[in-house]
PDB file of C-alpha atoms in Angstrom:
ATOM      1  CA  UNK W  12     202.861 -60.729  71.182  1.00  0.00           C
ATOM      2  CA  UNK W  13     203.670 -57.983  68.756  1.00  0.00           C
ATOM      3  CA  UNK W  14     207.745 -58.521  68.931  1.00  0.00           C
ATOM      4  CA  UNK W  15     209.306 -56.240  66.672  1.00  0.00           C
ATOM      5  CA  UNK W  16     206.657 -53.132  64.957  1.00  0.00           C
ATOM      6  CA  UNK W  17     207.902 -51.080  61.807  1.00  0.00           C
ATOM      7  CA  UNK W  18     205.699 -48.385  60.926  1.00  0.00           C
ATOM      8  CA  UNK W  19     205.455 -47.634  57.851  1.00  0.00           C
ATOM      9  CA  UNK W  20     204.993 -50.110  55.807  1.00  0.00           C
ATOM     10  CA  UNK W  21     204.609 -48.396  53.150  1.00  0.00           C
ATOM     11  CA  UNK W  22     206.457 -44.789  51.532  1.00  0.00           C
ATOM     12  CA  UNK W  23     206.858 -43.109  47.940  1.00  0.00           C
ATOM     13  CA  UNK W  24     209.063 -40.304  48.862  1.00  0.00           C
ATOM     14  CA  UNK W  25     210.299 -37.345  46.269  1.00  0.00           C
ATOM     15  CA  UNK W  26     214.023 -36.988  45.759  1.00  0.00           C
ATOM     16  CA  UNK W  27     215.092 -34.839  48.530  1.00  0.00           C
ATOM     17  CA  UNK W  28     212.435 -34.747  50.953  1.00  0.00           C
ATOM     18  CA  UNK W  29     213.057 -36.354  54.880  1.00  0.00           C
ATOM     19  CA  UNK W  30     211.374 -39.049  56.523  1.00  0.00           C
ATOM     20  CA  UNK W  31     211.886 -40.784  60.015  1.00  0.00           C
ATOM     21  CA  UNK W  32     210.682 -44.975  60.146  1.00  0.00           C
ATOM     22  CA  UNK W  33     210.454 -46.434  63.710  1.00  0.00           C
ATOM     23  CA  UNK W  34     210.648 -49.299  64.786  1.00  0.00           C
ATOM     24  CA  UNK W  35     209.614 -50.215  68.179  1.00  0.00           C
ATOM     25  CA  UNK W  36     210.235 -53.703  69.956  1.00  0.00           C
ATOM     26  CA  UNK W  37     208.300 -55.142  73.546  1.00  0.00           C
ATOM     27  CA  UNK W  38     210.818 -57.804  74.467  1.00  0.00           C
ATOM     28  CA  UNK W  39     213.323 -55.737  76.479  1.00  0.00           C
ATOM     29  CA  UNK W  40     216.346 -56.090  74.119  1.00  0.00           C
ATOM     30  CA  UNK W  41     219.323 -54.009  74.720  1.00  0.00           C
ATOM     31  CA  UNK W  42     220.439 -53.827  70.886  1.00  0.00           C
ATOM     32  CA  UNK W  43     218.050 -53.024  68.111  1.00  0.00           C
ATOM     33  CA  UNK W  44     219.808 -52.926  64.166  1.00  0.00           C
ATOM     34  CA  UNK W  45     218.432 -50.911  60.930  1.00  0.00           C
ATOM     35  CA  UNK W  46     219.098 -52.997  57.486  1.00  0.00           C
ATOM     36  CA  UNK W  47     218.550 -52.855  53.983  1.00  0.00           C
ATOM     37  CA  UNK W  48     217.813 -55.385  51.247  1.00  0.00           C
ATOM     38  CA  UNK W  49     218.617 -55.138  47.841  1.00  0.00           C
ATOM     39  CA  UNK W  50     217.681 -57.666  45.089  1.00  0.00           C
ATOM     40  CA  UNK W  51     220.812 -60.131  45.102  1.00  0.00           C
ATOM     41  CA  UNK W  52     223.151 -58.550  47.911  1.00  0.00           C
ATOM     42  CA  UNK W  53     221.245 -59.998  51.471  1.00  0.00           C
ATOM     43  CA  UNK W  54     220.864 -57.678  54.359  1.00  0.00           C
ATOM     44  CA  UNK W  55     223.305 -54.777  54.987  1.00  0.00           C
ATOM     45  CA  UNK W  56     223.854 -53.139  58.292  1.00  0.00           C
ATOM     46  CA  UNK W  57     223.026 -49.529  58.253  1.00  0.00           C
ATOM     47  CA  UNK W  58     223.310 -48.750  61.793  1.00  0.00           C
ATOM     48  CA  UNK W  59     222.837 -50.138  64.893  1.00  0.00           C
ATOM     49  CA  UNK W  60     222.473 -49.919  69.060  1.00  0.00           C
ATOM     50  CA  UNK W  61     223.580 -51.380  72.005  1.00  0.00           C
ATOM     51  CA  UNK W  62     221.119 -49.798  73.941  1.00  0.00           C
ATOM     52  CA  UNK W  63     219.656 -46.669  75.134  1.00  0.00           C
ATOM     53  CA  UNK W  64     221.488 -43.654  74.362  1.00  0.00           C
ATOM     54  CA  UNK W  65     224.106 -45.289  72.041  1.00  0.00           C
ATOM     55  CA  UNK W  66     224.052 -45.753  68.476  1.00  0.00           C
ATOM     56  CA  UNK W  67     227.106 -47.122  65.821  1.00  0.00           C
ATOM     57  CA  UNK W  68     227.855 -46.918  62.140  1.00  0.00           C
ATOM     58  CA  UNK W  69     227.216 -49.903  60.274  1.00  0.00           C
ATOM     59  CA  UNK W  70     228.034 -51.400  56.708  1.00  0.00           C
ATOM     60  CA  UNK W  71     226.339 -48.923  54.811  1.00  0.00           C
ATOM     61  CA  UNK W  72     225.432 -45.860  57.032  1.00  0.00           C
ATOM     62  CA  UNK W  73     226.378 -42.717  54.885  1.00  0.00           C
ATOM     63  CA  UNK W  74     222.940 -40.977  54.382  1.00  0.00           C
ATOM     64  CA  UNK W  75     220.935 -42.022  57.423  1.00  0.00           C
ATOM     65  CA  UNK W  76     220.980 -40.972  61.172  1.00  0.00           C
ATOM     66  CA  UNK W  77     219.733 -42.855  64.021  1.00  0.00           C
ATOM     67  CA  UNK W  78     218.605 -42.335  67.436  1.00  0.00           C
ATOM     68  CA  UNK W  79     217.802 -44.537  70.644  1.00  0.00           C
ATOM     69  CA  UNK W  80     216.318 -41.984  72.854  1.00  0.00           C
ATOM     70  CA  UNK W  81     213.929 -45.078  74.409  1.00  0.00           C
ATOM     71  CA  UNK W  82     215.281 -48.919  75.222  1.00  0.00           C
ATOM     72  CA  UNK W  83     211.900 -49.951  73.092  1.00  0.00           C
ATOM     73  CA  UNK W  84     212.475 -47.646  70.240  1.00  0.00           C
ATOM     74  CA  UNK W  85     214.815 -46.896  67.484  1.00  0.00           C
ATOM     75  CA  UNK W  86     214.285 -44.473  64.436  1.00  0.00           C
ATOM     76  CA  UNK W  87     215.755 -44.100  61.345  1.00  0.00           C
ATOM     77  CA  UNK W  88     216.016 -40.922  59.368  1.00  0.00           C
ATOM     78  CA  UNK W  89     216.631 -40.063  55.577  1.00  0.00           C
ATOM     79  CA  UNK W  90     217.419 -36.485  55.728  1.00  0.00           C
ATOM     80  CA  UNK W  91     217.121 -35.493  52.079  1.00  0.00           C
ATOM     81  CA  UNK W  92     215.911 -38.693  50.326  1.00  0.00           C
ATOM     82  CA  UNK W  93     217.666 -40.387  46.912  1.00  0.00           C
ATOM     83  CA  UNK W  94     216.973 -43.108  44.367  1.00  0.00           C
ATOM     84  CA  UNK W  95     219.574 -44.507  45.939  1.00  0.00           C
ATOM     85  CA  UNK W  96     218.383 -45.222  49.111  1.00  0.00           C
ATOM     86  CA  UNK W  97     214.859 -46.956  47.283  1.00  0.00           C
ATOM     87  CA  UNK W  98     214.852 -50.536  49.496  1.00  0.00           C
ATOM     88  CA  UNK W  99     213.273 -52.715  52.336  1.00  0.00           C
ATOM     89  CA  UNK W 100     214.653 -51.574  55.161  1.00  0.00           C
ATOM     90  CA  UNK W 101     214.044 -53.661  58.412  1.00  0.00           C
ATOM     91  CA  UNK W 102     214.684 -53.516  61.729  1.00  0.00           C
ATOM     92  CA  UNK W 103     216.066 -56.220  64.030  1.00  0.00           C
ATOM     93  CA  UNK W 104     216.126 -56.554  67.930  1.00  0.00           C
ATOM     94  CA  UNK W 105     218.413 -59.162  69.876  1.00  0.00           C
ATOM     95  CA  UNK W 106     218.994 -59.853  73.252  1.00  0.00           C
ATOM     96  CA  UNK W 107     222.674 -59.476  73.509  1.00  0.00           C
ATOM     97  CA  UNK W 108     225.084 -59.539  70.459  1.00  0.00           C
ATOM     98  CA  UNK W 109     224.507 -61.087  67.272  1.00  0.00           C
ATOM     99  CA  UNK W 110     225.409 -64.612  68.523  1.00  0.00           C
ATOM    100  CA  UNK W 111     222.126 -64.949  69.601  1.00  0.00           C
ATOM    101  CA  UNK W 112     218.441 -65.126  67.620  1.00  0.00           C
ATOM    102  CA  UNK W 113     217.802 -61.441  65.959  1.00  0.00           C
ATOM    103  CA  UNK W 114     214.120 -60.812  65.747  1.00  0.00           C
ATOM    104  CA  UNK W 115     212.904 -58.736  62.851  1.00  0.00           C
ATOM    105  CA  UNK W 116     209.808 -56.511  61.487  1.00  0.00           C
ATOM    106  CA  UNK W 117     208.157 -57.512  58.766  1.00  0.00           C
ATOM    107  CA  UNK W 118     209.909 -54.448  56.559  1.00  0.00           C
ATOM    108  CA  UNK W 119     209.302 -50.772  55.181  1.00  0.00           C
ATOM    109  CA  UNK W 120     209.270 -50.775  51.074  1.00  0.00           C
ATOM    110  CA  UNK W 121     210.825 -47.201  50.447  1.00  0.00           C
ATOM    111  CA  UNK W 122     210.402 -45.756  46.918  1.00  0.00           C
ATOM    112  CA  UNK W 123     212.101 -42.255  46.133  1.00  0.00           C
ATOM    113  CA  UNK W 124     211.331 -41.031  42.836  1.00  0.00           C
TER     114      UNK W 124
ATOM    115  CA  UNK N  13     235.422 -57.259  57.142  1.00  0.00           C
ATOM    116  CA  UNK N  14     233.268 -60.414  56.764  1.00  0.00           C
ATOM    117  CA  UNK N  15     232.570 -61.229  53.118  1.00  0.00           C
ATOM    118  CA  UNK N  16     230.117 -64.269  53.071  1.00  0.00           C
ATOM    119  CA  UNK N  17     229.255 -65.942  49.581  1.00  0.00           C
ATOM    120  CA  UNK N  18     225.932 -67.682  49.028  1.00  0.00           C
ATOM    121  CA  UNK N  19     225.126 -70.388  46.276  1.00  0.00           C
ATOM    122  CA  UNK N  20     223.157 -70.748  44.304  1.00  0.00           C
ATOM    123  CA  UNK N  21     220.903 -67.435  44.286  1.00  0.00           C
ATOM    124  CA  UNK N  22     217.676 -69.539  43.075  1.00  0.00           C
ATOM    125  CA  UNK N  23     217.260 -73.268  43.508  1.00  0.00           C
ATOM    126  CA  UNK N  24     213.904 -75.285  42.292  1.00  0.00           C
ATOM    127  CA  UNK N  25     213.283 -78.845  44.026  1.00  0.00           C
ATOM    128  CA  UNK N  26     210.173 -81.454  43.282  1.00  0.00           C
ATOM    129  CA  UNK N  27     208.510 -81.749  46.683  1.00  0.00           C
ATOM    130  CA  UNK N  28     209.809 -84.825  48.901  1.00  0.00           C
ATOM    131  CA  UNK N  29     213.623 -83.929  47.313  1.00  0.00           C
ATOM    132  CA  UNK N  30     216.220 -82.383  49.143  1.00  0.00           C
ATOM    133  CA  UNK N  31     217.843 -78.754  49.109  1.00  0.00           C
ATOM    134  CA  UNK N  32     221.271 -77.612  50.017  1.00  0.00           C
ATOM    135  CA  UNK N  33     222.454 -74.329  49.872  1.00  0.00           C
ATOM    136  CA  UNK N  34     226.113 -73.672  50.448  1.00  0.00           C
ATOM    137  CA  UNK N  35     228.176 -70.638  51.802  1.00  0.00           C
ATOM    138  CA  UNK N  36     231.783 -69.569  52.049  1.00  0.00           C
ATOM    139  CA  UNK N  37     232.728 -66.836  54.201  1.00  0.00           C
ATOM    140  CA  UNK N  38     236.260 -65.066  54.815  1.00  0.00           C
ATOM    141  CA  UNK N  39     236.914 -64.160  58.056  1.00  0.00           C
ATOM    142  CA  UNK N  40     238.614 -66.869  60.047  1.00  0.00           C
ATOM    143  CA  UNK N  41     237.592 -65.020  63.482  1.00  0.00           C
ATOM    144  CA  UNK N  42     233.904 -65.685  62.472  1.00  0.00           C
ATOM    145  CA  UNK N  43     232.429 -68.698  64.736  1.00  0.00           C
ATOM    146  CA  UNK N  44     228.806 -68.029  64.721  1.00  0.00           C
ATOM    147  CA  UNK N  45     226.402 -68.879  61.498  1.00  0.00           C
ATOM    148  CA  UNK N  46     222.958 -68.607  61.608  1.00  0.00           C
ATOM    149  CA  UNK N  47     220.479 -69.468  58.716  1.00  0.00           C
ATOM    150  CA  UNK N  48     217.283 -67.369  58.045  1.00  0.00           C
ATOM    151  CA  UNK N  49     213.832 -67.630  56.340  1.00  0.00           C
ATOM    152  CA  UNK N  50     212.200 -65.031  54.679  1.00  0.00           C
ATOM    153  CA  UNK N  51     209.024 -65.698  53.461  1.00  0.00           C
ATOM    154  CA  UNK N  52     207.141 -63.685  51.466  1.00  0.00           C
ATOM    155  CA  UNK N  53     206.081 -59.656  52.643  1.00  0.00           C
ATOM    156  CA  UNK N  54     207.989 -61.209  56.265  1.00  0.00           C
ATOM    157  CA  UNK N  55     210.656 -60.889  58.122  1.00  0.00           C
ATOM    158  CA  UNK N  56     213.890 -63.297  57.935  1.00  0.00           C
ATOM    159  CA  UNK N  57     213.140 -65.437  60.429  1.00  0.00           C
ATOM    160  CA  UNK N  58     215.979 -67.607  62.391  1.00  0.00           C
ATOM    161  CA  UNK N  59     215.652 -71.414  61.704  1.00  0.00           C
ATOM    162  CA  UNK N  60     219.072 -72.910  62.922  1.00  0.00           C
ATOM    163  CA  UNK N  61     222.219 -72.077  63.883  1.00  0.00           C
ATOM    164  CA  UNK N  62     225.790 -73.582  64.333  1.00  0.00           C
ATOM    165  CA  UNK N  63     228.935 -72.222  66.424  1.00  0.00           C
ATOM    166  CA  UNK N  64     232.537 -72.756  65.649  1.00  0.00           C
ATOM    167  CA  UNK N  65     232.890 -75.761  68.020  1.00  0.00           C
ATOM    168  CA  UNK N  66     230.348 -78.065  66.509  1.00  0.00           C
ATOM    169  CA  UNK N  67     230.643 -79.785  62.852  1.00  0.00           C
ATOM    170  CA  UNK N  68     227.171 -80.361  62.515  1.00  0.00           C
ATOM    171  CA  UNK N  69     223.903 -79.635  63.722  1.00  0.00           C
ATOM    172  CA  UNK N  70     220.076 -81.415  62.943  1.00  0.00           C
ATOM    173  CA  UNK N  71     216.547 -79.823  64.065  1.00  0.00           C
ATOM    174  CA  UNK N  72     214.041 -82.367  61.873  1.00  0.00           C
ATOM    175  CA  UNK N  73     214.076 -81.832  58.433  1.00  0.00           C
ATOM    176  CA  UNK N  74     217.106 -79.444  58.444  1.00  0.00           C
ATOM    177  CA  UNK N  75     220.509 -78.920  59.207  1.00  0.00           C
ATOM    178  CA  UNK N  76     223.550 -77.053  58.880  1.00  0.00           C
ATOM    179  CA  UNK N  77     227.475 -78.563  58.563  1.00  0.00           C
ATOM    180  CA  UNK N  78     230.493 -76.308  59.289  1.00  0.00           C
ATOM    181  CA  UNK N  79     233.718 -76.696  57.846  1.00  0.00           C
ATOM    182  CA  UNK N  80     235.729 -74.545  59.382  1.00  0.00           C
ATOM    183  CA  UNK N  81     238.918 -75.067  57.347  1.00  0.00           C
ATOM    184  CA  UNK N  82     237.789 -74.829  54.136  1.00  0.00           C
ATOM    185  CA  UNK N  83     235.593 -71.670  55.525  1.00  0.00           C
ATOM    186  CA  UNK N  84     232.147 -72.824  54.467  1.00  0.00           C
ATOM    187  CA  UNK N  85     228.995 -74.110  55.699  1.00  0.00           C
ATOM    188  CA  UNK N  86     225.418 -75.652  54.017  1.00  0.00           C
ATOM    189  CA  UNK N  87     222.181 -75.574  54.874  1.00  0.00           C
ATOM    190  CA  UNK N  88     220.104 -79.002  54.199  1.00  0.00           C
ATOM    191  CA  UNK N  89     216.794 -79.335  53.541  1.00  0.00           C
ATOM    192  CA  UNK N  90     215.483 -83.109  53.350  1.00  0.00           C
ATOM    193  CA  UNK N  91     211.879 -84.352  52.162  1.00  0.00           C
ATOM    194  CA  UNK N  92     211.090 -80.598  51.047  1.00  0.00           C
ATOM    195  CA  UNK N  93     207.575 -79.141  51.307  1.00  0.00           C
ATOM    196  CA  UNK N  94     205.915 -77.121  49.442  1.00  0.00           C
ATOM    197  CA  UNK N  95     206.070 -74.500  52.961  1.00  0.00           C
ATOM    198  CA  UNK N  96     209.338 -74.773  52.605  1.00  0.00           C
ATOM    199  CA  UNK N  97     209.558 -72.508  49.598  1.00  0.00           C
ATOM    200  CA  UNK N  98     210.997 -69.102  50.548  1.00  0.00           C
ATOM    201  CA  UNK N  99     214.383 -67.590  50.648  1.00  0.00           C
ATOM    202  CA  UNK N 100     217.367 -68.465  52.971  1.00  0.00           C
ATOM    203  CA  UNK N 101     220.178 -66.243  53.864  1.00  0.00           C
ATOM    204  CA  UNK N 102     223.286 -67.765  55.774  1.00  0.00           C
ATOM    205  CA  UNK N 103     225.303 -65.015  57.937  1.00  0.00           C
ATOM    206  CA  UNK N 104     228.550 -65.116  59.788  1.00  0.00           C
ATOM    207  CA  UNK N 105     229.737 -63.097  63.094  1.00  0.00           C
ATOM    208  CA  UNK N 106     232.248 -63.040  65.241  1.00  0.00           C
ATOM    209  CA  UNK N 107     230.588 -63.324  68.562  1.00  0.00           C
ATOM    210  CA  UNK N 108     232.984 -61.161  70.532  1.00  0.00           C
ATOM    211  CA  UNK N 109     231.470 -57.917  68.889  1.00  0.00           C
ATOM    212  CA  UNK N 110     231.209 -57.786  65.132  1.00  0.00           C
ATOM    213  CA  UNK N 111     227.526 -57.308  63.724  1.00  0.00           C
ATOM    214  CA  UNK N 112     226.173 -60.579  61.047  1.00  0.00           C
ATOM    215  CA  UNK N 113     227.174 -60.309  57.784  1.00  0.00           C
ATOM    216  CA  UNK N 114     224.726 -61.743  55.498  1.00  0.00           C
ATOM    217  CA  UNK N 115     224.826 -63.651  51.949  1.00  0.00           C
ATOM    218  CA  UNK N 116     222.753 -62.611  48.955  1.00  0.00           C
ATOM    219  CA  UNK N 117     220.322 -64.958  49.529  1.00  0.00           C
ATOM    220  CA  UNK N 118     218.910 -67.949  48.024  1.00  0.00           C
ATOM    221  CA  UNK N 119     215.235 -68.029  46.412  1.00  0.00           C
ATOM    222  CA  UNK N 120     213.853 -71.642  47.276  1.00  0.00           C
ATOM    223  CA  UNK N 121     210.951 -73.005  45.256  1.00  0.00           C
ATOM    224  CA  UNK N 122     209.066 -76.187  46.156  1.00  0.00           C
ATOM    225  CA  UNK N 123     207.083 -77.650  43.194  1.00  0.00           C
ATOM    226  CA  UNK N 124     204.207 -79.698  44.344  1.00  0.00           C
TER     227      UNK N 124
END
């Protein structure tokens, strides 16, 4: 029962270059969510979908794209990496809207130096 | 939007005491608040949650009051374990549409 996959885990990027995380869920949810977490200020939104095909701006979603080109899948991109953006960033799946349980991965640690 | 306050950011408990963690949020539209756990290199995992039309919720060991006037809500955490260390974030959402907007987070430690 994998539930909700981030790869990777793990990523020193240099100021400027581009990188795409995915995440990839097996339970059939329709909307899938990309957050951040900072020390002291929770989990902010980045972006988020509905379901295939459709993607919306979150809290915080200058600097990133998206795309939902598969139900199970949903990728985030950094286009030209800053220090700025150095976080966990983790994805969440839910069956419906946010009034029910949001399942999450278990985080990417992004450093760009 | 939804601004949600979360106190206090760390709290430390002798095992077998009890924890409560207390949030305030702004929105009066909100009417859905969940509570997570995050343990440690995990994901915040949901552990109970409590819509507009109910004061008060138990599951064992925890639970969660609303008071929707005042705007806030508290996580409780009786006869605390030593498992129970981790850290909790409280959210708020509108269920007609509007994505969770989470607190800062509170770091729980459980001293044996």
């Amino acid at each position: 029962n994998a539930g909700v996959t981030q790869t990777p885990k793990f990523r020193v990027l240099k100021t400027g270059q581009s990188m795409t995380l995915l995440c990839a869920q097996d339970m059939n949810h329709e909307y899938m969510y990309w957050y951040r977490q900072d020390p002291g200020m929770g989990l902010r939104l980045i972006h988020y979908s509905v379901g295939e095909g459709t993607t919306a701006k979150g809290e915080v979603p200058d600097g990133y794209n998206v795309s939902r080109l598969k139900k199970q899948n949903f990728l985030l991109g950094l286009e030209s990496a800053a220090p700025s953006q150095t976080s966990v960033y983790f994805c969440a799946s839910s069956y419906g809207l946010m009034s029910t349980e949001a399942f999450f991965g278990q985080g990417t640690r992004l450093t760009v130096v | 939007g939804e601004n949600v306050e979360q106190h206090p950011s760390t709290l430390s408990v002798q095992e077998g005491d009890s924890a409560v963690i207390k949030c305030t949020y702004s929105d009066s539209a909100s009417n859905y608040f969940p509570w997570y756990k995050q343990e440690l290199g995990k994901g915040p995992q949901l552990i109970i949650d409590i819509r507009s039309n109910v004061g008060e919720k138990k599951d064992q060991r925890i639970a969660v009051t609303l008071n929707k006037t005042a705007k806030h809500f508290s996580l409780h955490i009786t006869e605390t374990q030593p498992e129970d260390s981790a850290v909790y974030f409280c959210a708020a959402s509108w269920e007609a549409g509007n994505m969770l907007t989470f607190g800062g987070g509170t770091r729980l430690m459980v001293k044996p």
